[in-house]
Tab-separated table of C-alpha atoms in Angstrom:
chain	number	residue	atom	x	y	z
A	1	MET	CA	50.736	11.441	13.790
A	2	GLU	CA	52.046	7.952	13.174
A	3	LEU	CA	49.436	5.208	12.748
A	4	GLU	CA	50.392	3.418	15.948
A	5	GLN	CA	50.241	6.640	17.938
A	6	ARG	CA	46.736	7.344	16.640
A	7	VAL	CA	45.632	3.865	17.696
A	8	ILE	CA	47.260	4.269	21.103
A	9	LYS	CA	45.481	7.572	21.599
A	10	ILE	CA	42.044	6.007	20.971
A	11	VAL	CA	42.810	2.985	23.162
A	12	SER	CA	44.143	5.040	26.057
A	13	GLU	CA	41.047	7.234	25.954
A	14	ALA	CA	38.773	4.164	25.967
A	15	ALA	CA	40.669	2.658	28.903
A	16	ASN	CA	41.097	5.999	30.639
A	17	VAL	CA	44.858	5.599	31.044
A	18	GLU	CA	47.898	7.701	30.056
A	19	THR	CA	49.221	7.031	26.549
A	20	SER	CA	52.601	6.247	28.147
A	21	ASN	CA	51.023	3.135	29.680
A	22	VAL	CA	50.088	1.716	26.292
A	23	GLN	CA	52.576	-0.018	23.974
A	24	ALA	CA	52.400	-2.131	20.839
A	25	SER	CA	52.082	-5.324	22.867
A	26	THR	CA	49.405	-4.003	25.242
A	27	ASN	CA	46.449	-6.396	25.430
A	28	PHE	CA	43.038	-4.703	25.656
A	29	VAL	CA	41.490	-7.204	28.022
A	30	ASP	CA	44.411	-8.507	30.072
A	31	ASP	CA	46.312	-5.245	30.474
A	32	LEU	CA	43.591	-2.620	30.261
A	33	ASN	CA	40.573	-4.498	31.620
A	34	LEU	CA	38.328	-3.431	28.763
A	35	ASP	CA	35.032	-5.319	28.675
A	36	SER	CA	33.154	-6.407	25.559
A	37	LEU	CA	31.079	-3.225	25.440
A	38	ASP	CA	34.186	-1.037	25.798
A	39	MET	CA	35.650	-2.989	22.889
A	40	VAL	CA	32.632	-2.325	20.666
A	41	GLU	CA	32.764	1.372	21.481
A	42	MET	CA	36.514	1.520	20.861
A	43	MET	CA	36.212	-0.264	17.501
A	44	MET	CA	33.502	2.226	16.502
A	45	LYS	CA	35.977	5.035	17.228
A	46	MET	CA	38.639	3.249	15.154
A	47	GLU	CA	36.175	3.003	12.271
A	48	GLU	CA	35.459	6.722	12.486
A	49	GLU	CA	39.101	7.755	12.866
A	50	PHE	CA	40.387	5.627	10.006
A	51	GLY	CA	37.306	5.652	7.782
A	52	ILE	CA	37.144	1.880	7.451
A	53	ASP	CA	34.714	-0.867	8.321
A	54	ILE	CA	35.858	-3.413	10.902
A	55	PRO	CA	33.667	-6.525	10.554
A	56	GLU	CA	32.317	-7.798	13.867
A	57	GLU	CA	33.839	-11.259	13.489
A	58	LYS	CA	37.217	-9.621	12.895
A	59	THR	CA	37.159	-7.659	16.167
A	60	GLU	CA	37.610	-10.909	18.126
A	61	ASP	CA	41.075	-11.287	16.615
A	62	LEU	CA	42.120	-7.752	17.461
A	63	LYS	CA	43.511	-8.189	20.941
A	64	THR	CA	46.499	-5.860	21.073
A	65	ILE	CA	47.627	-2.521	19.680
A	66	SER	CA	49.821	-4.254	17.088
A	67	ASP	CA	46.881	-6.445	15.999
A	68	VAL	CA	44.970	-3.270	15.235
A	69	THR	CA	47.786	-1.450	13.500
A	70	ASN	CA	48.496	-4.525	11.352
A	71	PHE	CA	44.816	-4.799	10.458
A	72	LEU	CA	44.714	-1.122	9.532
A	73	LYS	CA	47.831	-1.385	7.378
A	74	GLN	CA	46.364	-4.333	5.488
A	75	ASN	CA	42.959	-2.765	5.018
A	76	ALA	CA	43.734	0.930	4.573
A	77	ASN	CA	42.640	2.442	1.312
B	1	MET	CA	0.375	21.189	35.411
B	2	LYS	CA	3.675	22.625	34.243
B	3	ALA	CA	6.869	20.703	34.767
B	4	ILE	CA	9.938	22.130	33.068
B	5	PHE	CA	12.963	20.014	32.289
B	6	PRO	CA	15.469	22.417	30.690
B	7	ASP	CA	17.787	19.647	29.496
B	8	LEU	CA	15.087	18.353	27.146
B	9	GLU	CA	15.441	21.487	25.021
B	10	GLY	CA	16.873	20.474	21.657
B	11	LYS	CA	17.229	16.830	22.767
B	12	ARG	CA	16.620	14.506	19.818
B	13	ILE	CA	13.952	12.049	20.904
B	14	LEU	CA	12.342	9.352	18.756
B	15	ILE	CA	8.832	8.328	19.670
B	16	THR	CA	6.876	5.522	18.078
B	17	GLY	CA	3.104	5.481	17.848
B	18	ALA	CA	2.806	9.250	18.247
B	19	SER	CA	-0.317	9.603	16.136
B	20	ARG	CA	-2.777	9.063	18.979
B	21	GLY	CA	-3.406	8.319	22.635
B	22	ILE	CA	-0.525	8.293	25.074
B	23	GLY	CA	2.099	8.631	22.326
B	24	ARG	CA	0.514	11.773	20.962
B	25	GLU	CA	0.317	13.317	24.432
B	26	ILE	CA	3.978	12.536	25.096
B	27	ALA	CA	4.931	14.131	21.764
B	28	LEU	CA	2.912	17.259	22.573
B	29	ASN	CA	4.499	17.564	26.000
B	30	LEU	CA	7.962	17.036	24.552
B	31	ALA	CA	7.166	19.844	22.134
B	32	LYS	CA	6.358	22.120	25.070
B	33	GLN	CA	9.815	21.273	26.455
B	34	LYS	CA	11.290	22.433	23.100
B	35	ALA	CA	12.688	19.011	22.195
B	36	HIS	CA	13.532	17.883	18.667
B	37	ILE	CA	10.894	15.227	18.092
B	38	ILE	CA	11.298	12.422	15.594
B	39	PHE	CA	8.203	10.327	15.019
B	40	ASN	CA	7.226	7.602	12.599
B	41	TYR	CA	4.054	7.237	10.621
B	42	ARG	CA	2.853	4.333	8.576
B	43	LYS	CA	0.557	5.635	5.874
B	44	SER	CA	-0.921	9.092	5.829
B	45	GLU	CA	1.613	11.769	5.018
B	46	GLU	CA	-1.121	14.338	5.370
B	47	GLU	CA	-1.809	13.338	8.965
B	48	ALA	CA	1.912	13.255	9.717
B	49	ASN	CA	2.286	16.808	8.393
B	50	LYS	CA	-0.640	17.909	10.510
B	51	LEU	CA	0.940	16.455	13.635
B	52	LYS	CA	4.277	17.991	12.686
B	53	GLU	CA	2.670	21.411	12.396
B	54	GLU	CA	0.911	20.943	15.717
B	55	LEU	CA	4.152	20.001	17.479
B	56	ILE	CA	5.969	23.000	16.062
B	57	GLN	CA	3.118	25.260	17.200
B	58	ALA	CA	3.444	23.723	20.681
B	59	GLY	CA	7.121	24.724	20.826
B	60	ALA	CA	9.240	21.896	19.400
B	61	VAL	CA	12.584	23.234	18.128
B	62	ASP	CA	12.386	20.781	15.269
B	63	VAL	CA	10.195	17.892	14.166
B	64	THR	CA	11.135	15.053	11.833
B	65	ALA	CA	8.460	12.723	10.492
B	66	LEU	CA	9.766	9.461	9.052
B	67	GLN	CA	7.625	6.940	7.225
B	68	PHE	CA	8.279	3.455	8.546
B	69	ASP	CA	6.638	0.460	10.149
B	70	ILE	CA	8.212	-0.638	13.445
B	71	ASN	CA	7.460	-4.250	12.521
B	72	ASP	CA	9.652	-3.996	9.442
B	73	SER	CA	13.259	-3.215	10.343
B	74	ASP	CA	14.194	-2.878	6.664
B	75	SER	CA	11.821	0.065	6.472
B	76	TYR	CA	13.640	2.136	9.098
B	77	GLN	CA	17.322	1.218	9.110
B	78	ASP	CA	18.366	3.467	6.214
B	79	LYS	CA	16.036	6.289	7.211
B	80	LEU	CA	17.310	6.426	10.776
B	81	THR	CA	20.935	6.018	9.711
B	82	ASN	CA	20.564	8.942	7.318
B	83	PHE	CA	18.848	11.064	9.936
B	84	ILE	CA	21.653	10.382	12.441
B	85	LYS	CA	24.324	11.138	9.835
B	86	GLU	CA	22.736	14.403	8.781
B	87	THR	CA	21.371	15.696	12.083
B	88	GLY	CA	23.165	13.965	14.939
B	89	ALA	CA	22.710	11.078	17.336
B	90	ILE	CA	19.304	10.195	18.731
B	91	GLU	CA	19.484	10.826	22.481
B	92	GLY	CA	16.121	9.617	23.666
B	93	LEU	CA	13.703	6.884	22.644
B	94	VAL	CA	10.107	6.306	23.625
B	95	ASN	CA	8.947	2.847	22.609
B	96	ASN	CA	5.274	3.536	22.740
B	97	ALA	CA	3.643	1.878	19.743
B	98	GLY	CA	1.531	-1.065	20.774
B	99	VAL	CA	-1.527	-3.103	19.969
B	100	SER	CA	-3.904	-5.321	21.874
B	101	LYS	CA	-6.089	-8.132	20.701
B	102	ASP	CA	-8.160	-9.262	23.638
B	103	GLN	CA	-9.589	-12.732	23.438
B	104	LEU	CA	-10.038	-15.875	25.452
B	105	THR	CA	-6.880	-17.943	25.592
B	106	LEU	CA	-8.775	-20.881	24.158
B	107	ARG	CA	-9.430	-18.932	20.984
B	108	ILE	CA	-5.992	-17.470	20.323
B	109	LYS	CA	-4.561	-18.428	16.953
B	110	LYS	CA	-0.858	-18.380	16.240
B	111	GLU	CA	-1.281	-15.354	13.941
B	112	ASP	CA	-2.961	-13.383	16.733
B	113	LEU	CA	-0.181	-14.198	19.156
B	114	ASP	CA	2.504	-13.355	16.598
B	115	PHE	CA	0.841	-10.033	15.837
B	116	VAL	CA	0.766	-8.943	19.486
B	117	LEU	CA	4.216	-10.253	20.433
B	118	ASP	CA	5.856	-8.963	17.246
B	119	THR	CA	4.418	-5.473	17.539
B	120	ASN	CA	4.680	-4.943	21.277
B	121	LEU	CA	7.797	-6.860	22.196
B	122	LYS	CA	9.924	-7.893	19.253
B	123	SER	CA	9.724	-4.610	17.381
B	124	THR	CA	10.590	-2.692	20.559
B	125	MET	CA	13.634	-4.872	21.044
B	126	MET	CA	14.678	-4.699	17.379
B	127	LEU	CA	14.411	-0.925	17.206
B	128	THR	CA	16.253	-0.409	20.485
B	129	ASN	CA	18.967	-2.885	19.498
B	130	PHE	CA	19.357	-1.175	16.144
B	131	LEU	CA	19.777	2.236	17.775
B	132	SER	CA	22.250	1.039	20.387
B	133	LYS	CA	25.363	1.796	18.340
B	134	ASN	CA	23.984	5.279	17.839
B	135	PHE	CA	23.389	5.609	21.592
B	136	LEU	CA	27.057	4.934	22.266
B	137	ARG	CA	27.810	8.131	20.357
B	138	ALA	CA	25.271	10.221	22.292
B	139	ASN	CA	25.296	11.696	25.775
B	140	ASN	CA	22.814	11.136	28.583
B	141	VAL	CA	20.693	8.673	26.637
B	142	SER	CA	17.351	7.735	28.128
B	143	ILE	CA	15.000	5.072	26.823
B	144	VAL	CA	11.424	4.788	28.025
B	145	HIS	CA	9.363	1.709	27.242
B	146	MET	CA	5.613	1.827	27.480
B	147	SER	CA	4.463	-1.363	29.195
B	148	SER	CA	1.215	-1.781	31.088
B	149	VAL	CA	0.050	-2.517	34.592
B	150	VAL	CA	-1.444	-5.634	33.012
B	151	GLY	CA	2.130	-6.831	32.417
B	152	LEU	CA	2.565	-6.825	36.199
B	153	MET	CA	-0.798	-8.000	37.483
B	154	GLY	CA	-2.152	-10.047	34.577
B	155	ASN	CA	-5.633	-9.780	33.171
B	156	ALA	CA	-8.156	-12.297	31.911
B	157	SER	CA	-8.533	-12.287	28.110
B	158	GLN	CA	-5.223	-10.461	27.737
B	159	THR	CA	-2.691	-13.271	27.999
B	160	SER	CA	-0.837	-12.295	24.812
B	161	TYR	CA	-0.885	-8.593	25.615
B	162	ALA	CA	0.202	-9.151	29.228
B	163	ALA	CA	3.006	-11.480	28.142
B	164	SER	CA	4.284	-8.928	25.613
B	165	LYS	CA	4.196	-6.151	28.197
B	166	ALA	CA	5.897	-8.277	30.870
B	167	GLY	CA	8.527	-9.165	28.280
B	168	ILE	CA	9.331	-5.494	27.825
B	169	ILE	CA	10.128	-5.240	31.538
B	170	GLY	CA	12.611	-8.117	31.376
B	171	TYR	CA	14.182	-6.612	28.289
B	172	SER	CA	14.459	-3.144	29.795
B	173	LYS	CA	16.048	-4.381	33.023
B	174	SER	CA	18.624	-6.473	31.158
B	175	TYR	CA	19.374	-3.639	28.757
B	176	ALA	CA	19.748	-1.226	31.674
B	177	LYS	CA	22.354	-3.480	33.292
B	178	GLU	CA	24.228	-4.032	30.036
B	179	LEU	CA	24.492	-0.405	28.962
B	180	ALA	CA	24.670	1.403	32.320
B	181	SER	CA	28.450	1.805	32.132
B	182	LYS	CA	27.918	3.945	29.034
B	183	ASN	CA	25.418	6.157	30.836
B	184	ILE	CA	22.520	4.790	28.803
B	185	ARG	CA	19.395	4.413	30.916
B	186	SER	CA	16.342	2.263	30.278
B	187	ASN	CA	13.108	2.471	32.221
B	188	VAL	CA	9.529	1.298	31.927
B	189	ILE	CA	6.222	3.008	32.502
B	190	CYS	CA	3.196	0.853	33.318
B	191	PRO	CA	0.060	2.860	32.710
B	192	GLY	CA	-3.122	1.633	34.347
B	193	PHE	CA	-6.552	2.672	33.233
B	194	ILE	CA	-5.895	5.688	31.011
B	195	GLU	CA	-8.561	7.308	28.883
B	196	THR	CA	-7.597	6.564	25.259
B	197	ASP	CA	-9.095	4.982	22.148
B	198	MET	CA	-7.711	1.675	23.342
B	199	THR	CA	-9.504	1.753	26.699
B	200	GLU	CA	-12.582	3.348	25.133
B	201	ALA	CA	-13.144	0.007	23.426
B	202	LEU	CA	-13.759	-1.710	26.773
B	203	SER	CA	-17.329	-2.479	27.835
B	204	GLU	CA	-19.081	-0.249	30.395
B	205	THR	CA	-19.215	-3.097	32.880
B	206	ALA	CA	-15.492	-3.709	32.545
B	207	LYS	CA	-14.774	0.009	33.008
B	208	GLU	CA	-16.925	0.236	36.127
B	209	LYS	CA	-15.280	-2.824	37.565
B	210	TYR	CA	-11.830	-1.326	37.023
B	211	ILE	CA	-12.676	2.043	38.484
B	212	SER	CA	-14.010	0.490	41.679
B	213	GLN	CA	-10.554	-1.044	42.174
B	214	ILE	CA	-8.572	2.189	41.774
B	215	PRO	CA	-7.657	3.742	45.143
B	216	LEU	CA	-7.149	7.237	43.705
B	217	GLY	CA	-10.484	6.897	41.905
B	218	GLY	CA	-11.344	7.560	38.272
B	219	TYR	CA	-9.399	7.165	35.066
B	220	GLY	CA	-5.911	8.463	34.526
B	221	SER	CA	-5.210	10.937	31.749
B	222	THR	CA	-2.671	10.633	28.971
B	223	GLU	CA	-0.996	13.683	30.506
B	224	ASP	CA	-0.396	11.747	33.739
B	225	VAL	CA	1.632	9.250	31.734
B	226	ALA	CA	3.389	11.951	29.689
B	227	MET	CA	4.635	13.705	32.843
B	228	SER	CA	6.353	10.538	34.094
B	229	CYS	CA	7.805	10.023	30.643
B	230	LEU	CA	9.308	13.547	30.545
B	231	PHE	CA	10.842	12.961	33.956
B	232	LEU	CA	12.423	9.690	32.836
B	233	LEU	CA	13.725	11.233	29.600
B	234	SER	CA	15.319	14.164	31.385
B	235	GLN	CA	18.388	14.283	33.572
B	236	ALA	CA	16.095	14.855	36.550
B	237	SER	CA	16.059	11.048	36.693
B	238	ARG	CA	19.777	10.615	35.966
B	239	TYR	CA	20.254	8.105	38.821
B	240	ILE	CA	17.277	5.948	37.832
B	241	THR	CA	17.621	2.982	35.504
B	242	GLY	CA	15.997	-0.447	35.209
B	243	GLU	CA	12.996	0.982	37.028
B	244	VAL	CA	9.327	0.260	36.483
B	245	ILE	CA	6.994	3.122	37.290
B	246	LYS	CA	3.289	2.446	37.550
B	247	VAL	CA	0.974	5.290	36.603
B	248	ASP	CA	-2.198	3.578	37.689
B	249	GLY	CA	-3.824	5.476	40.548
B	250	GLY	CA	-2.831	2.618	42.833
B	251	LEU	CA	-4.714	-0.044	40.860
B	252	TYR	CA	-1.941	-2.543	41.442
B	253	ILE	CA	-0.684	-2.084	44.974
């Protein structure tokens, strides 16, 4: 599965919405109503899925699907 | 008295201060429910092995003894992380370890206050906070904090102890609100006059005075507290969070 699709899958599960409702520009808070705790849980799932460490201060900058995919591309092993 | 909570079977539950008193009784009763008990010990490996053996005899599906001091977060972070990685998420927590240092308020030194607040309140909060990420990965998490009826009603010569125990209630209620959406529950038990080493230290006059104020009469047993704890750990209490249950024979009504 493509990187973006894997991210979308995790995000749609966290927000409990269909993957078709999530695009690259989708904002976690504004579009999906995720709260801060949902965000922590979702970032933990990202860490597990992609085997990387997402520093806490970095998570504040990750607001959309494309923010996450860009971060993953830059930090992937 | 035989309550059976089938969902506790195999549930991984960490209990602090399991070596004696109420903590030991809770561990033994969790063993009878076939839970996987994780407990910490500070010094004696021999005593820890003895308790481990006892819990297995009582029916525990598994027992893990970890050497750490709840006041020293460096001493448990790696050990608990490794346990979780190798065995699976911790699904229940009983914050039971506690100390008291009764003295007149006029005589309390900063070190005494630090000792009581650090052990009873701060370490409870630190351990629970540390395990919270782990709890997000587990199902049906239940946390039980051991407070005291003194935290509700106050008691002369126990200002530090009462403050630490009241603090636990504020912490538990806030935590319950914060984590409820993830189905993580947090509740408090406030034991009253329970027969343990800690209450044994009280003077005869003090004991008599207490007992005369207890509507149900007499001391409570550690088993009375353990039964409430099992209930709160199990899914039998799945709709209860942020609650404070007194097990005090009506002492504080």
